CSV table of C-alpha atoms and ligand atoms in Angstrom, one decimal:
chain,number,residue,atom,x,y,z
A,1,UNK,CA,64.3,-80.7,-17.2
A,2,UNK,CA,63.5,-79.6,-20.5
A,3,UNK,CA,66.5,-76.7,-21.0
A,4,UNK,CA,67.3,-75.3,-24.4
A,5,UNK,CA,70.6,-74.0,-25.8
A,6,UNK,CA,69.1,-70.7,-27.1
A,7,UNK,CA,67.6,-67.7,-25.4
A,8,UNK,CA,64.1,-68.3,-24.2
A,9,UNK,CA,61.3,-65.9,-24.4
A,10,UNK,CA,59.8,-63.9,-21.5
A,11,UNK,CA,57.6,-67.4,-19.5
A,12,UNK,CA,53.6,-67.0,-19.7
A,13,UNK,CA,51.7,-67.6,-17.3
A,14,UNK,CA,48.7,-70.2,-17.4
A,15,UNK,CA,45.5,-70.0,-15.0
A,16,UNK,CA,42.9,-72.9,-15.1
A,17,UNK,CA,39.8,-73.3,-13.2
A,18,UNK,CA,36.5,-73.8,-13.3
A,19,UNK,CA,36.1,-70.4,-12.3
A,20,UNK,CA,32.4,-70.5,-11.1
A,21,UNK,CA,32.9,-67.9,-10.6
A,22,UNK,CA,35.9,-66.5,-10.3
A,23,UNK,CA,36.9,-65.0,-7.2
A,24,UNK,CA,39.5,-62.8,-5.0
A,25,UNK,CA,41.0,-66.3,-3.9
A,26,UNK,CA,42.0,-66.8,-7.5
A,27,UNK,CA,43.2,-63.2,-8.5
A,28,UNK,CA,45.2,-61.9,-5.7
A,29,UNK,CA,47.3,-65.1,-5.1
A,30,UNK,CA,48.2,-65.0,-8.6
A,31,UNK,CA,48.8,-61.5,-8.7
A,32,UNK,CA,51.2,-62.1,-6.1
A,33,UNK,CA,53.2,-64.8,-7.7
A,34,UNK,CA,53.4,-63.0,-10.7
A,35,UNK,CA,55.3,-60.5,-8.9
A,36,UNK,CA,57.0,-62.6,-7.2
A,37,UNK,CA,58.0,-64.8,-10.5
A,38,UNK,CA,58.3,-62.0,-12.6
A,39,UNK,CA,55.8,-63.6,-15.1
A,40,UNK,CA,53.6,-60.3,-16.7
A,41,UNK,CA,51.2,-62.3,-18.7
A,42,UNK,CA,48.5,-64.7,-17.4
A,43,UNK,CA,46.0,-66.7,-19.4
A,44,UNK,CA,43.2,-67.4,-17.5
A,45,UNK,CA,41.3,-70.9,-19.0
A,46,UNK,CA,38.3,-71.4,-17.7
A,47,UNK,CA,37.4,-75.1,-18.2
A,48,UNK,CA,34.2,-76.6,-20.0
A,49,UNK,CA,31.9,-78.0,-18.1
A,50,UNK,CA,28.7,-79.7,-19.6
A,51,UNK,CA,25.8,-77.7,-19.6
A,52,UNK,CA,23.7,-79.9,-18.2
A,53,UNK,CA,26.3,-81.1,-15.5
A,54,UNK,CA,24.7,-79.0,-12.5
A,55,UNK,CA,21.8,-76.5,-12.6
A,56,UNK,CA,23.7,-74.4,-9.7
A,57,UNK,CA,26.3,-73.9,-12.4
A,58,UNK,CA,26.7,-70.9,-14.3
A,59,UNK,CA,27.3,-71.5,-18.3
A,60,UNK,CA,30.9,-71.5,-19.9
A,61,UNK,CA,29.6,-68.4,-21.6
A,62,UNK,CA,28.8,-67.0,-18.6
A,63,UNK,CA,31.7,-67.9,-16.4
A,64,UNK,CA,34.1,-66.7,-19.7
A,65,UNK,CA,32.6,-63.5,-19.2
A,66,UNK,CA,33.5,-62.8,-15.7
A,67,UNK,CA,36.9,-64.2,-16.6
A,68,UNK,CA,36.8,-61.7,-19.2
A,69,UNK,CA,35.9,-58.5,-16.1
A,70,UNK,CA,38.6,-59.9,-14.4
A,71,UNK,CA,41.1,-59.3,-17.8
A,72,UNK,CA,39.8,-55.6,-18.0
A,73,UNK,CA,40.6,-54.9,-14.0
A,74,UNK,CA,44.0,-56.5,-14.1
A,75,UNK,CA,45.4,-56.3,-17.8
A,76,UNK,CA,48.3,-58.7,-16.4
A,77,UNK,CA,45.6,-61.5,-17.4
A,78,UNK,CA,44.2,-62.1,-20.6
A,79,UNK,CA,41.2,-64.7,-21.6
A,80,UNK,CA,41.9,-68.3,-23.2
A,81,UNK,CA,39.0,-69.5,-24.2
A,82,UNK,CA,40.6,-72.9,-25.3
A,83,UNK,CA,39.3,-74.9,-23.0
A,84,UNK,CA,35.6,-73.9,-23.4
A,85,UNK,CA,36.0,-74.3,-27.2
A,86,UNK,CA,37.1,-77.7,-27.1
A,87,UNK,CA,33.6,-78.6,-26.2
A,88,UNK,CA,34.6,-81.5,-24.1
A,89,UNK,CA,35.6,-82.3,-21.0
A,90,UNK,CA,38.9,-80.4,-19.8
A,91,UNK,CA,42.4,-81.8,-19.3
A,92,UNK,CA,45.2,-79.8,-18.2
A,93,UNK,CA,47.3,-81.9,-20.5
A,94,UNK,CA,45.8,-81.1,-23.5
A,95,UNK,CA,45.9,-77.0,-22.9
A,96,UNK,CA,49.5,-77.1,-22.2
A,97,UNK,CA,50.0,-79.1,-25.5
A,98,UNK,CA,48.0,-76.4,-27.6
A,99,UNK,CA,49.8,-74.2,-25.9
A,100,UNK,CA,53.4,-75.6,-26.4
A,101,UNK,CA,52.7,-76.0,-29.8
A,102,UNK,CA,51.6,-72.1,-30.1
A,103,UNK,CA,54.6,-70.9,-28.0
A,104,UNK,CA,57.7,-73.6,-29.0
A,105,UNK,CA,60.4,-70.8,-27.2
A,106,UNK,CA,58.0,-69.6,-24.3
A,107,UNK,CA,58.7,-71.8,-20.5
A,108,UNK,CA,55.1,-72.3,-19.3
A,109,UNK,CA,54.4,-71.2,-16.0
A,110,UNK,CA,51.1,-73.4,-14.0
A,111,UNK,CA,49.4,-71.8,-12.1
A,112,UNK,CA,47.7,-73.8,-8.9
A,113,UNK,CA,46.8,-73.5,-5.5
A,114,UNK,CA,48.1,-76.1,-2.9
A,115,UNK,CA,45.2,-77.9,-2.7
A,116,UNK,CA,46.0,-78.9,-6.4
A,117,UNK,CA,48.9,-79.6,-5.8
A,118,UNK,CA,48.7,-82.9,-3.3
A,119,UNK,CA,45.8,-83.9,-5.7
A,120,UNK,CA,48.0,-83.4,-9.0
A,121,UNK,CA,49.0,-87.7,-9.2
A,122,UNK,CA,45.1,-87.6,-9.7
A,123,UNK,CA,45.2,-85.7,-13.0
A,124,UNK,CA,45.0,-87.5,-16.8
A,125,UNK,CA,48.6,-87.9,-17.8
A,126,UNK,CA,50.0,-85.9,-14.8
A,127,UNK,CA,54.0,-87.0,-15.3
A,128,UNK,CA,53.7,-85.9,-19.0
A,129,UNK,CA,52.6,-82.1,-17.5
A,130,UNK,CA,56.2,-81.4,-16.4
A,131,UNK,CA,57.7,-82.1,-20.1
A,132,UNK,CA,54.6,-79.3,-20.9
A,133,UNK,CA,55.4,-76.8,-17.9
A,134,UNK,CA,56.6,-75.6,-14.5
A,135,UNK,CA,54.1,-75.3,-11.4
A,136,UNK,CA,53.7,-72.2,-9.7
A,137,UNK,CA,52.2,-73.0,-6.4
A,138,UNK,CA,49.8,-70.7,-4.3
A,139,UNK,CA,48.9,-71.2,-1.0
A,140,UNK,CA,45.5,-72.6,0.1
A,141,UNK,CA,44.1,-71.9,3.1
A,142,UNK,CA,47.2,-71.0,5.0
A,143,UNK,CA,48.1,-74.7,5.6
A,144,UNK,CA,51.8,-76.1,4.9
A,145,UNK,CA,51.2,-78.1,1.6
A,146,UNK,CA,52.3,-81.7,3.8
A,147,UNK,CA,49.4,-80.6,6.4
A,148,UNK,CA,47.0,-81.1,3.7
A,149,UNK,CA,48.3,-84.6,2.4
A,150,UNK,CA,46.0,-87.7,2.4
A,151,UNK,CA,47.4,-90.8,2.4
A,152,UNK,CA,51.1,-91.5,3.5
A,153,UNK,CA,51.8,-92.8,-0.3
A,154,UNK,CA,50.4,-89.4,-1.6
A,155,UNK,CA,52.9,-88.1,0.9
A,156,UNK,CA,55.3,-89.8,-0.7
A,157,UNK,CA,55.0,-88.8,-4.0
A,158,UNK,CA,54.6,-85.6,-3.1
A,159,UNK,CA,57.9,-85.5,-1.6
A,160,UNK,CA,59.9,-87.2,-4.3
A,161,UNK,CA,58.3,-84.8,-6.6
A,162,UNK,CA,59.3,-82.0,-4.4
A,163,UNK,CA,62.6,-83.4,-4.1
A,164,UNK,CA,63.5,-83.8,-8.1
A,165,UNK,CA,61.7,-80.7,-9.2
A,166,UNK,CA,61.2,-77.9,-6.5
A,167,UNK,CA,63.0,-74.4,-6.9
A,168,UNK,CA,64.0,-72.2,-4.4
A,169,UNK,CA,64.9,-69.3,-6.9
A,170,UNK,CA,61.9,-68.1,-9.2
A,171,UNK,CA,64.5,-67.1,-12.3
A,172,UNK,CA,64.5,-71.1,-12.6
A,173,UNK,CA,61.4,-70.6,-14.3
A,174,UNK,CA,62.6,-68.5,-16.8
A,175,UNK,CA,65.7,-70.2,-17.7
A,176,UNK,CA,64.1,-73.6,-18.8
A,177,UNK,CA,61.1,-74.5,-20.9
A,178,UNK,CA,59.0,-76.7,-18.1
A,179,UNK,CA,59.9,-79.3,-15.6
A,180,UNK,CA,60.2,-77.2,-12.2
A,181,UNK,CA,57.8,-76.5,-9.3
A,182,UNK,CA,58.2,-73.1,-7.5
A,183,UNK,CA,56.7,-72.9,-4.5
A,184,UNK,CA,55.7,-68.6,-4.1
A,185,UNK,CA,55.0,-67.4,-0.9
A,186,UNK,CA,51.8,-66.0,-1.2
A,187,UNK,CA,49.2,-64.6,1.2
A,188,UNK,CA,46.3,-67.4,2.0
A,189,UNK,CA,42.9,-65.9,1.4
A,190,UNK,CA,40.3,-68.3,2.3
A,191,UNK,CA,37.6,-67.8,-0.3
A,192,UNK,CA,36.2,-70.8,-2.7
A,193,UNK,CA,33.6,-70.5,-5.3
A,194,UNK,CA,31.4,-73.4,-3.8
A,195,UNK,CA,31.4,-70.9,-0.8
A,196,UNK,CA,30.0,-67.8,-3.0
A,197,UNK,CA,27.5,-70.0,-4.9
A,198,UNK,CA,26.5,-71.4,-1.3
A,199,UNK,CA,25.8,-67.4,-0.3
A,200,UNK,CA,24.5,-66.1,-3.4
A,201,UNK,CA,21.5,-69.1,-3.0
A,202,UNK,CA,20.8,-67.6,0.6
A,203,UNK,CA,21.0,-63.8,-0.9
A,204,UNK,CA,24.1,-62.8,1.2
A,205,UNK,CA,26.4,-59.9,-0.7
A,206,UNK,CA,29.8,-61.5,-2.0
A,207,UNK,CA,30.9,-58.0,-2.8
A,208,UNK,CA,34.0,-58.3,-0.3
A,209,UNK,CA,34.7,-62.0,-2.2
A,210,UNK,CA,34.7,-60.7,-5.6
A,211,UNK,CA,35.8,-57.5,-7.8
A,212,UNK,CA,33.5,-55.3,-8.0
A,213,UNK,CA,32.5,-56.5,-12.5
A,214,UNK,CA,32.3,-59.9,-11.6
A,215,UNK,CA,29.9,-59.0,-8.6
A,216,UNK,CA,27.8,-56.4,-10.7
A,217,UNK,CA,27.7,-59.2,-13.6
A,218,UNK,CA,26.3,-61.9,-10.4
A,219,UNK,CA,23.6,-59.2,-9.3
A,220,UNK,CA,22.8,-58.8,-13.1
A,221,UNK,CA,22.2,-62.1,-14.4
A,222,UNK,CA,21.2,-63.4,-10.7
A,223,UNK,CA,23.3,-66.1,-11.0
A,224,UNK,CA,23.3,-69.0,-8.3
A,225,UNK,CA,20.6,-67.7,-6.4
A,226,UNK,CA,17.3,-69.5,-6.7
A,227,UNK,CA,16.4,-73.3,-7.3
A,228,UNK,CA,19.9,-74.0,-7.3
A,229,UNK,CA,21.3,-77.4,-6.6
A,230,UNK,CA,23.8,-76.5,-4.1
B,301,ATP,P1,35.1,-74.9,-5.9
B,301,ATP,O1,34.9,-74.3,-4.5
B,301,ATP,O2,33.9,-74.9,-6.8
B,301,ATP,O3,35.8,-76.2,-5.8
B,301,ATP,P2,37.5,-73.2,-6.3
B,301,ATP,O4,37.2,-72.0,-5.5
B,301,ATP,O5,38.4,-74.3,-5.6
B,301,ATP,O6,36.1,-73.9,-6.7
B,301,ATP,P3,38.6,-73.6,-8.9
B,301,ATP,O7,38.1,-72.8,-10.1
B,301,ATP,O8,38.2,-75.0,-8.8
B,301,ATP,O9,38.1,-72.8,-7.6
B,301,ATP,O10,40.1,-73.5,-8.7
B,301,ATP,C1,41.0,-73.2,-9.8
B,301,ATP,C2,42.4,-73.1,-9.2
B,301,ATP,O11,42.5,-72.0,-8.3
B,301,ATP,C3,42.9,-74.3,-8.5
B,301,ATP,O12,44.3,-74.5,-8.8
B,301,ATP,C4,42.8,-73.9,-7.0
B,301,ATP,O13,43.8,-74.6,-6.2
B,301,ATP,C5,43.1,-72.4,-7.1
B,301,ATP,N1,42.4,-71.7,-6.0
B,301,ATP,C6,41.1,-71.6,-5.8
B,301,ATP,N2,40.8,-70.8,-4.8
B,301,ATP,C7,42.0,-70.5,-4.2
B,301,ATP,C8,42.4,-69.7,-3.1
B,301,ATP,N3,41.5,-69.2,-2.2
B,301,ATP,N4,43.7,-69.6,-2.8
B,301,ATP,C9,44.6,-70.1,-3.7
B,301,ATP,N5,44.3,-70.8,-4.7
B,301,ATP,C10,43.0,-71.0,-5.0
Protein backbone atom coordinates (compact mmCIF):
# COMPACT_ATOMS: atom_id res chain seq x y z
CA UNK A 1 0.00 0.00 0.00
CA UNK A 2 1.19 3.26 -0.87
CA UNK A 3 1.84 4.72 3.02
CA UNK A 4 3.82 7.84 3.67
CA UNK A 5 6.04 8.83 6.61
CA UNK A 6 4.43 12.30 7.08
CA UNK A 7 1.01 13.42 8.04
CA UNK A 8 -1.54 13.12 5.29
CA UNK A 9 -4.20 15.56 4.48
CA UNK A 10 -7.89 15.20 5.13
CA UNK A 11 -8.78 12.06 1.86
CA UNK A 12 -11.16 13.50 -1.03
CA UNK A 13 -13.51 11.95 -2.28
CA UNK A 14 -13.90 11.10 -6.15
CA UNK A 15 -17.43 10.36 -7.84
CA UNK A 16 -17.47 9.23 -11.59
CA UNK A 17 -20.28 8.40 -13.85
CA UNK A 18 -21.89 9.06 -16.70
CA UNK A 19 -24.39 10.66 -14.82
CA UNK A 20 -27.27 10.70 -17.38
CA UNK A 21 -28.59 11.98 -15.39
CA UNK A 22 -27.70 11.88 -12.11
CA UNK A 23 -29.96 10.36 -9.75
CA UNK A 24 -30.97 9.59 -5.90
CA UNK A 25 -29.13 6.11 -6.49
CA UNK A 26 -25.92 8.06 -6.89
CA UNK A 27 -26.38 10.77 -4.18
CA UNK A 28 -27.67 9.14 -1.21
CA UNK A 29 -25.30 6.03 -1.21
CA UNK A 30 -22.53 8.33 -1.30
CA UNK A 31 -23.85 10.58 1.15
CA UNK A 32 -23.88 7.67 3.29
CA UNK A 33 -20.34 6.58 2.86
CA UNK A 34 -19.17 9.84 3.32
CA UNK A 35 -20.46 9.68 6.69
CA UNK A 36 -19.57 6.56 7.26
CA UNK A 37 -15.76 7.31 5.94
CA UNK A 38 -15.54 10.50 7.28
CA UNK A 39 -14.56 11.87 3.77
CA UNK A 40 -16.38 15.77 3.64
CA UNK A 41 -15.46 16.48 0.12
CA UNK A 42 -16.70 14.73 -3.11
CA UNK A 43 -15.81 15.50 -6.66
CA UNK A 44 -18.37 14.46 -8.80
CA UNK A 45 -16.80 13.72 -12.66
CA UNK A 46 -19.08 13.28 -14.94
CA UNK A 47 -17.47 11.50 -17.93
CA UNK A 48 -17.40 12.54 -21.71
CA UNK A 49 -19.30 10.91 -23.91
CA UNK A 50 -19.33 11.71 -27.74
CA UNK A 51 -21.92 13.76 -28.81
CA UNK A 52 -22.94 11.92 -31.36
CA UNK A 53 -22.70 8.52 -29.39
CA UNK A 54 -26.59 8.22 -28.69
CA UNK A 55 -29.37 10.67 -29.48
CA UNK A 56 -31.24 9.43 -26.08
CA UNK A 57 -28.21 11.01 -24.40
CA UNK A 58 -28.22 14.27 -22.89
CA UNK A 59 -24.95 16.52 -23.67
CA UNK A 60 -21.77 16.70 -21.31
CA UNK A 61 -22.98 20.23 -20.96
CA UNK A 62 -26.13 19.25 -20.04
CA UNK A 63 -25.45 16.37 -17.70
CA UNK A 64 -22.44 18.85 -15.98
CA UNK A 65 -25.22 20.98 -15.22
CA UNK A 66 -27.35 18.75 -13.26
CA UNK A 67 -24.14 17.54 -11.56
CA UNK A 68 -23.68 21.01 -10.88
CA UNK A 69 -27.77 21.16 -8.98
CA UNK A 70 -26.65 18.34 -7.27
CA UNK A 71 -23.36 20.49 -5.80
CA UNK A 72 -25.73 23.36 -4.73
CA UNK A 73 -28.25 20.79 -2.69
CA UNK A 74 -25.41 18.91 -1.03
CA UNK A 75 -22.29 21.34 -0.69
CA UNK A 76 -20.41 18.05 0.48
CA UNK A 77 -19.89 17.56 -3.48
CA UNK A 78 -18.31 19.82 -5.70
CA UNK A 79 -18.15 19.69 -9.78
CA UNK A 80 -14.93 18.22 -11.70
CA UNK A 81 -15.33 18.90 -14.93
CA UNK A 82 -12.04 17.13 -15.92
CA UNK A 83 -13.32 14.53 -17.53
CA UNK A 84 -15.70 16.42 -19.91
CA UNK A 85 -12.75 18.68 -20.75
CA UNK A 86 -10.52 16.18 -21.86
CA UNK A 87 -12.69 15.83 -24.92
CA UNK A 88 -12.07 12.24 -25.29
CA UNK A 89 -13.17 9.24 -24.22
CA UNK A 90 -12.94 8.75 -20.25
CA UNK A 91 -10.60 6.54 -18.24
CA UNK A 92 -10.71 6.34 -14.61
CA UNK A 93 -6.97 6.01 -14.74
CA UNK A 94 -6.27 9.05 -16.22
CA UNK A 95 -8.63 11.34 -13.60
CA UNK A 96 -6.92 9.77 -10.73
CA UNK A 97 -3.49 10.69 -12.27
CA UNK A 98 -4.59 14.47 -12.77
CA UNK A 99 -5.78 14.20 -9.70
CA UNK A 100 -2.71 12.71 -7.84
CA UNK A 101 -0.58 15.10 -9.40
CA UNK A 102 -2.95 18.17 -8.09
CA UNK A 103 -3.18 16.62 -4.60
CA UNK A 104 0.55 14.80 -3.99
CA UNK A 105 -0.51 14.58 0.21
CA UNK A 106 -4.31 13.95 -0.30
CA UNK A 107 -5.32 9.61 -0.04
CA UNK A 108 -7.99 9.38 -2.80
CA UNK A 109 -11.10 7.97 -1.94
CA UNK A 110 -13.27 5.95 -5.26
CA UNK A 111 -16.23 6.13 -5.22
CA UNK A 112 -18.34 3.01 -6.95
CA UNK A 113 -21.23 0.95 -6.58
CA UNK A 114 -21.01 -2.88 -6.42
CA UNK A 115 -21.85 -3.47 -9.68
CA UNK A 116 -18.50 -1.68 -10.57
CA UNK A 117 -16.87 -3.40 -8.54
CA UNK A 118 -17.05 -7.22 -10.04
CA UNK A 119 -16.64 -5.40 -13.41
CA UNK A 120 -13.46 -3.32 -12.19
CA UNK A 121 -10.61 -6.22 -13.99
CA UNK A 122 -12.62 -4.81 -17.16
CA UNK A 123 -11.34 -1.20 -16.76
CA UNK A 124 -8.02 0.33 -18.91
CA UNK A 125 -5.12 -0.18 -16.62
CA UNK A 126 -7.25 -1.33 -13.62
CA UNK A 127 -4.11 -2.73 -11.27
CA UNK A 128 -2.32 0.66 -11.71
CA UNK A 129 -5.82 2.39 -10.07
CA UNK A 130 -4.87 1.08 -6.59
CA UNK A 131 -1.18 2.87 -6.76
CA UNK A 132 -3.76 6.10 -7.73
CA UNK A 133 -6.55 5.32 -4.90
CA UNK A 134 -8.69 3.43 -2.38
CA UNK A 135 -12.26 2.10 -3.43
CA UNK A 136 -15.18 3.00 -1.46
CA UNK A 137 -17.80 0.52 -2.32
CA UNK A 138 -21.65 1.17 -2.31
CA UNK A 139 -24.11 -1.24 -2.53
CA UNK A 140 -26.11 -2.06 -5.70
CA UNK A 141 -29.20 -3.34 -5.61
CA UNK A 142 -29.15 -4.94 -2.30
CA UNK A 143 -27.27 -7.99 -3.54
CA UNK A 144 -24.01 -9.42 -1.63
CA UNK A 145 -21.21 -8.26 -4.15
CA UNK A 146 -20.20 -12.45 -4.79
CA UNK A 147 -24.22 -12.77 -5.77
CA UNK A 148 -23.50 -10.51 -8.61
CA UNK A 149 -20.14 -12.26 -9.96
CA UNK A 150 -20.00 -13.64 -13.52
CA UNK A 151 -17.75 -16.09 -14.23
CA UNK A 152 -15.96 -18.31 -11.47
CA UNK A 153 -12.40 -16.66 -12.62
CA UNK A 154 -14.01 -13.10 -12.06
CA UNK A 155 -14.85 -14.67 -8.70
CA UNK A 156 -11.62 -15.33 -8.24
CA UNK A 157 -10.09 -12.24 -8.72
CA UNK A 158 -12.49 -10.60 -6.98
CA UNK A 159 -11.61 -12.58 -3.97
CA UNK A 160 -7.88 -12.30 -4.07
CA UNK A 161 -8.45 -8.67 -4.47
CA UNK A 162 -10.69 -8.63 -1.54
CA UNK A 163 -8.29 -10.63 0.32
CA UNK A 164 -4.95 -8.29 -0.31
CA UNK A 165 -6.82 -5.00 -0.13
CA UNK A 166 -10.23 -4.96 1.77
CA UNK A 167 -10.62 -2.90 5.07
CA UNK A 168 -12.74 -3.49 7.77
CA UNK A 169 -11.97 -0.03 9.52
CA UNK A 170 -12.78 3.23 7.38
CA UNK A 171 -9.74 5.40 9.20
CA UNK A 172 -7.59 2.94 6.82
CA UNK A 173 -8.51 5.25 4.28
CA UNK A 174 -7.17 8.15 5.82
CA UNK A 175 -3.92 6.82 6.98
CA UNK A 176 -2.57 5.81 3.55
CA UNK A 177 -2.40 7.46 0.17
CA UNK A 178 -4.40 4.63 -2.08
CA UNK A 179 -4.26 0.90 -2.29
CA UNK A 180 -7.34 -0.25 0.03
CA UNK A 181 -11.03 -1.13 -0.74
CA UNK A 182 -13.59 -0.34 1.94
CA UNK A 183 -16.60 -1.94 1.70
CA UNK A 184 -19.52 0.87 3.52
CA UNK A 185 -22.54 -0.47 4.41
CA UNK A 186 -24.90 1.55 2.68
CA UNK A 187 -28.56 1.40 2.07
CA UNK A 188 -29.48 -0.16 -1.60
CA UNK A 189 -31.74 2.12 -3.50
CA UNK A 190 -32.72 0.58 -6.70
CA UNK A 191 -32.70 3.45 -9.15
CA UNK A 192 -30.47 3.57 -12.51
CA UNK A 193 -30.37 6.28 -15.06
CA UNK A 194 -31.31 3.91 -18.06
CA UNK A 195 -34.41 3.42 -15.84
CA UNK A 196 -35.30 7.37 -15.65
CA UNK A 197 -34.38 7.96 -19.33
CA UNK A 198 -36.65 4.75 -20.09
CA UNK A 199 -39.68 6.82 -18.11
CA UNK A 200 -39.04 10.21 -19.09
CA UNK A 201 -39.54 8.74 -23.01
CA UNK A 202 -43.02 7.29 -21.83
CA UNK A 203 -43.77 10.87 -19.89
CA UNK A 204 -43.84 9.19 -16.33
CA UNK A 205 -42.73 11.83 -13.40
CA UNK A 206 -39.14 10.84 -11.94
CA UNK A 207 -39.71 13.39 -9.28
CA UNK A 208 -39.39 10.58 -6.46
CA UNK A 209 -35.95 9.33 -8.56
CA UNK A 210 -34.32 12.60 -8.56
CA UNK A 211 -33.76 15.97 -6.44
CA UNK A 212 -36.10 18.16 -6.92
CA UNK A 213 -33.09 20.78 -9.50
CA UNK A 214 -32.15 18.05 -11.40
CA UNK A 215 -35.96 17.14 -12.07
CA UNK A 216 -37.04 20.83 -12.63
CA UNK A 217 -33.83 21.15 -15.13
CA UNK A 218 -35.35 17.47 -16.95
CA UNK A 219 -38.97 19.13 -17.24
CA UNK A 220 -37.13 22.36 -18.56
CA UNK A 221 -35.03 21.24 -21.20
CA UNK A 222 -37.38 18.06 -21.88
CA UNK A 223 -34.63 15.95 -21.86
CA UNK A 224 -35.03 12.10 -22.87
CA UNK A 225 -38.49 12.35 -23.78
CA UNK A 226 -39.24 12.22 -27.46
CA UNK A 227 -37.50 10.41 -30.52
CA UNK A 228 -35.24 9.00 -28.17
CA UNK A 229 -33.28 5.95 -28.91
CA UNK A 230 -33.92 4.08 -25.85
P1 LIG B 1 -27.05 3.44 -16.56
O1 LIG B 1 -28.36 2.95 -16.06
O2 LIG B 1 -27.14 4.39 -17.70
O3 LIG B 1 -26.06 2.33 -16.80
P2 LIG B 1 -26.21 4.14 -13.86
O4 LIG B 1 -27.46 4.47 -13.13
O5 LIG B 1 -25.59 2.79 -13.62
O6 LIG B 1 -26.40 4.38 -15.42
P3 LIG B 1 -23.65 5.52 -13.89
O7 LIG B 1 -23.51 6.98 -14.09
O8 LIG B 1 -23.23 4.62 -14.98
O9 LIG B 1 -25.20 5.27 -13.48
O10 LIG B 1 -22.95 5.07 -12.53
C1 LIG B 1 -21.88 5.75 -11.95
C2 LIG B 1 -21.49 5.07 -10.66
O11 LIG B 1 -22.60 5.09 -9.75
C3 LIG B 1 -21.10 3.59 -10.80
O12 LIG B 1 -19.99 3.33 -9.93
C4 LIG B 1 -22.32 2.84 -10.30
O13 LIG B 1 -21.95 1.60 -9.71
C5 LIG B 1 -22.86 3.80 -9.22
N1 LIG B 1 -24.31 3.70 -9.08
C6 LIG B 1 -25.25 4.01 -10.00
N2 LIG B 1 -26.48 3.80 -9.51
C7 LIG B 1 -26.32 3.33 -8.26
C8 LIG B 1 -27.23 2.90 -7.23
N3 LIG B 1 -28.56 2.90 -7.42
N4 LIG B 1 -26.71 2.48 -6.05
C9 LIG B 1 -25.36 2.46 -5.84
N5 LIG B 1 -24.46 2.85 -6.77
C10 LIG B 1 -24.92 3.27 -7.96
Amino acid sequence: MAKCGKQLDTPLGIFGGTFDPIHNGHIFPTLEAAKITSINKIALTPCFIPSHKNAATASSQQRLRMVKEVCKDYPVFYPEPLDINRNKPTYSVDTLSELRAKFPNTPLCFFIGTDSLISIFKWHKWQNLFELCHFVVCIRNGEAVYNQVGSAEDQLMLNNLLQQRQVQDPINLHKALAGHIYMANTSPLNISSSVIRRMLSTNQSVEKLVPTSVNQYLRQHKLYQQGSKL
